[in-house]
Amino acid sequence: MDPRLPNTGKTAGHPAEPTFGNAAGSIGPGTPPRTRRSPARLVLTVLAGVLAAAGVVSLSALLLTALQGESIWPGFAAGAFYALPAAFLLMAGLVIDSIVHRRRG
């Protein structure tokens, strides 16, 4: 190695090889194989997103109806009270499952 070059692990005239990800050219013995996500996990992720969106929409409708001074439809209250905590619990469970999956594999 040329003493004038900093010690970066590279040699003069050779590009650095990528070490992370599965980009083209980086698949090698040190790269872990990509695992396929389970269909149940995908369904739970979509369900959590839909519940969160429905909860936020019903909460905003509840607040707008209350600010206008009209009577509040109980469906808006039920959507806000049940959909948002259910979405939060689903998302927390998915995060915990992801952490456990990464530590095992």
mmCIF file of C-alpha atoms in Angstrom:
data_model
loop_
_atom_site.group_PDB
_atom_site.id
_atom_site.type_symbol
_atom_site.label_atom_id
_atom_site.label_comp_id
_atom_site.label_asym_id
_atom_site.label_seq_id
_atom_site.Cartn_x
_atom_site.Cartn_y
_atom_site.Cartn_z
ATOM 1 C CA MET A 1 0.000 0.000 0.000
ATOM 2 C CA ASP A 2 1.201 3.463 -0.833
ATOM 3 C CA PRO A 3 2.277 5.222 2.410
ATOM 4 C CA ARG A 4 0.775 8.502 1.151
ATOM 5 C CA LEU A 5 -2.764 7.060 1.056
ATOM 6 C CA PRO A 6 -4.805 6.979 4.266
ATOM 7 C CA ASN A 7 -5.502 3.532 5.661
ATOM 8 C CA THR A 8 -9.079 3.098 4.414
ATOM 9 C CA GLY A 9 -8.841 -0.556 3.542
ATOM 10 C CA LYS A 10 -8.812 0.261 -0.158
ATOM 11 C CA THR A 11 -5.980 -0.313 -2.540
ATOM 12 C CA ALA A 12 -5.033 2.188 -5.202
ATOM 13 C CA GLY A 13 -6.909 1.616 -8.455
ATOM 14 C CA HIS A 14 -9.546 -0.740 -7.018
ATOM 15 C CA PRO A 15 -13.059 0.458 -6.130
ATOM 16 C CA ALA A 16 -14.466 -0.386 -2.745
ATOM 17 C CA GLU A 17 -16.853 -3.342 -2.693
ATOM 18 C CA PRO A 18 -20.250 -2.763 -1.119
ATOM 19 C CA THR A 19 -20.755 -4.617 2.136
ATOM 20 C CA PHE A 20 -24.425 -4.022 2.964
ATOM 21 C CA GLY A 21 -27.668 -4.691 1.162
ATOM 22 C CA ASN A 22 -28.545 -6.840 -1.774
ATOM 23 C CA ALA A 23 -27.759 -4.373 -4.541
ATOM 24 C CA ALA A 24 -26.454 -5.714 -7.828
ATOM 25 C CA GLY A 25 -22.962 -7.055 -7.367
ATOM 26 C CA SER A 26 -23.072 -7.167 -3.580
ATOM 27 C CA ILE A 27 -24.430 -10.694 -3.189
ATOM 28 C CA GLY A 28 -21.661 -12.794 -1.776
ATOM 29 C CA PRO A 29 -20.732 -15.059 1.073
ATOM 30 C CA GLY A 30 -21.038 -12.277 3.678
ATOM 31 C CA THR A 31 -24.495 -11.109 2.610
ATOM 32 C CA PRO A 32 -27.408 -12.667 4.522
ATOM 33 C CA PRO A 33 -30.194 -14.070 2.336
ATOM 34 C CA ARG A 34 -33.416 -12.110 2.177
ATOM 35 C CA THR A 35 -36.323 -13.819 3.846
ATOM 36 C CA ARG A 36 -39.862 -13.624 2.541
ATOM 37 C CA ARG A 37 -42.405 -11.980 4.802
ATOM 38 C CA SER A 38 -45.365 -14.044 5.862
ATOM 39 C CA PRO A 39 -48.795 -13.234 4.420
ATOM 40 C CA ALA A 40 -50.230 -12.967 7.946
ATOM 41 C CA ARG A 41 -47.742 -10.217 8.791
ATOM 42 C CA LEU A 42 -48.713 -8.317 5.652
ATOM 43 C CA VAL A 43 -52.415 -8.610 6.507
ATOM 44 C CA LEU A 44 -51.802 -7.380 10.074
ATOM 45 C CA THR A 45 -49.737 -4.452 8.795
ATOM 46 C CA VAL A 46 -52.469 -3.385 6.374
ATOM 47 C CA LEU A 47 -55.128 -3.881 9.053
ATOM 48 C CA ALA A 48 -53.175 -1.691 11.497
ATOM 49 C CA GLY A 49 -52.842 1.047 8.883
ATOM 50 C CA VAL A 50 -56.535 0.928 7.969
ATOM 51 C CA LEU A 51 -57.580 1.008 11.635
ATOM 52 C CA ALA A 52 -55.283 3.956 12.326
ATOM 53 C CA ALA A 53 -56.628 5.882 9.338
ATOM 54 C CA ALA A 54 -60.243 5.106 10.263
ATOM 55 C CA GLY A 55 -59.602 6.135 13.859
ATOM 56 C CA VAL A 56 -58.054 9.452 12.857
ATOM 57 C CA VAL A 57 -60.891 10.180 10.414
ATOM 58 C CA SER A 58 -63.548 9.370 12.994
ATOM 59 C CA LEU A 59 -61.747 11.426 15.654
ATOM 60 C CA SER A 60 -61.569 14.427 13.343
ATOM 61 C CA ALA A 61 -65.252 14.015 12.415
ATOM 62 C CA LEU A 62 -66.090 13.771 16.116
ATOM 63 C CA LEU A 63 -64.201 16.966 16.899
ATOM 64 C CA LEU A 64 -65.645 18.876 13.945
ATOM 65 C CA THR A 65 -69.179 17.813 14.839
ATOM 66 C CA ALA A 66 -68.648 18.835 18.471
ATOM 67 C CA LEU A 67 -67.206 22.215 17.445
ATOM 68 C CA GLN A 68 -70.277 22.912 15.313
ATOM 69 C CA GLY A 69 -72.489 22.296 18.331
ATOM 70 C CA GLU A 70 -74.436 19.456 16.750
ATOM 71 C CA SER A 71 -75.216 16.106 18.356
ATOM 72 C CA ILE A 72 -72.416 13.587 17.988
ATOM 73 C CA TRP A 73 -73.090 10.296 16.220
ATOM 74 C CA PRO A 74 -71.986 7.442 18.518
ATOM 75 C CA GLY A 75 -70.227 5.697 15.619
ATOM 76 C CA PHE A 76 -67.618 8.475 15.497
ATOM 77 C CA ALA A 77 -66.932 8.051 19.197
ATOM 78 C CA ALA A 78 -66.718 4.267 18.895
ATOM 79 C CA GLY A 79 -64.355 4.555 15.942
ATOM 80 C CA ALA A 80 -62.055 6.899 17.811
ATOM 81 C CA PHE A 81 -62.184 4.958 21.089
ATOM 82 C CA TYR A 82 -61.667 1.478 19.643
ATOM 83 C CA ALA A 83 -59.832 1.813 16.308
ATOM 84 C CA LEU A 84 -56.917 3.938 17.497
ATOM 85 C CA PRO A 85 -55.930 1.745 20.482
ATOM 86 C CA ALA A 86 -56.372 -1.422 18.382
ATOM 87 C CA ALA A 87 -54.117 0.023 15.674
ATOM 88 C CA PHE A 88 -51.542 1.027 18.277
ATOM 89 C CA LEU A 89 -51.527 -2.459 19.820
ATOM 90 C CA LEU A 90 -51.211 -4.099 16.387
ATOM 91 C CA MET A 91 -48.310 -1.834 15.437
ATOM 92 C CA ALA A 92 -46.567 -2.423 18.767
ATOM 93 C CA GLY A 93 -46.993 -6.162 18.313
ATOM 94 C CA LEU A 94 -45.540 -5.958 14.798
ATOM 95 C CA VAL A 95 -42.528 -4.008 16.066
ATOM 96 C CA ILE A 96 -41.920 -6.518 18.862
ATOM 97 C CA ASP A 97 -42.297 -9.405 16.401
ATOM 98 C CA SER A 98 -39.794 -7.755 14.072
ATOM 99 C CA ILE A 99 -37.286 -7.318 16.901
ATOM 100 C CA VAL A 100 -37.658 -10.956 17.943
ATOM 101 C CA HIS A 101 -37.337 -12.101 14.315
ATOM 102 C CA ARG A 102 -34.153 -10.078 13.797
ATOM 103 C CA ARG A 103 -32.543 -11.373 16.998
ATOM 104 C CA ARG A 104 -33.251 -14.987 16.107
ATOM 105 C CA GLY A 105 -32.055 -14.748 12.539
#
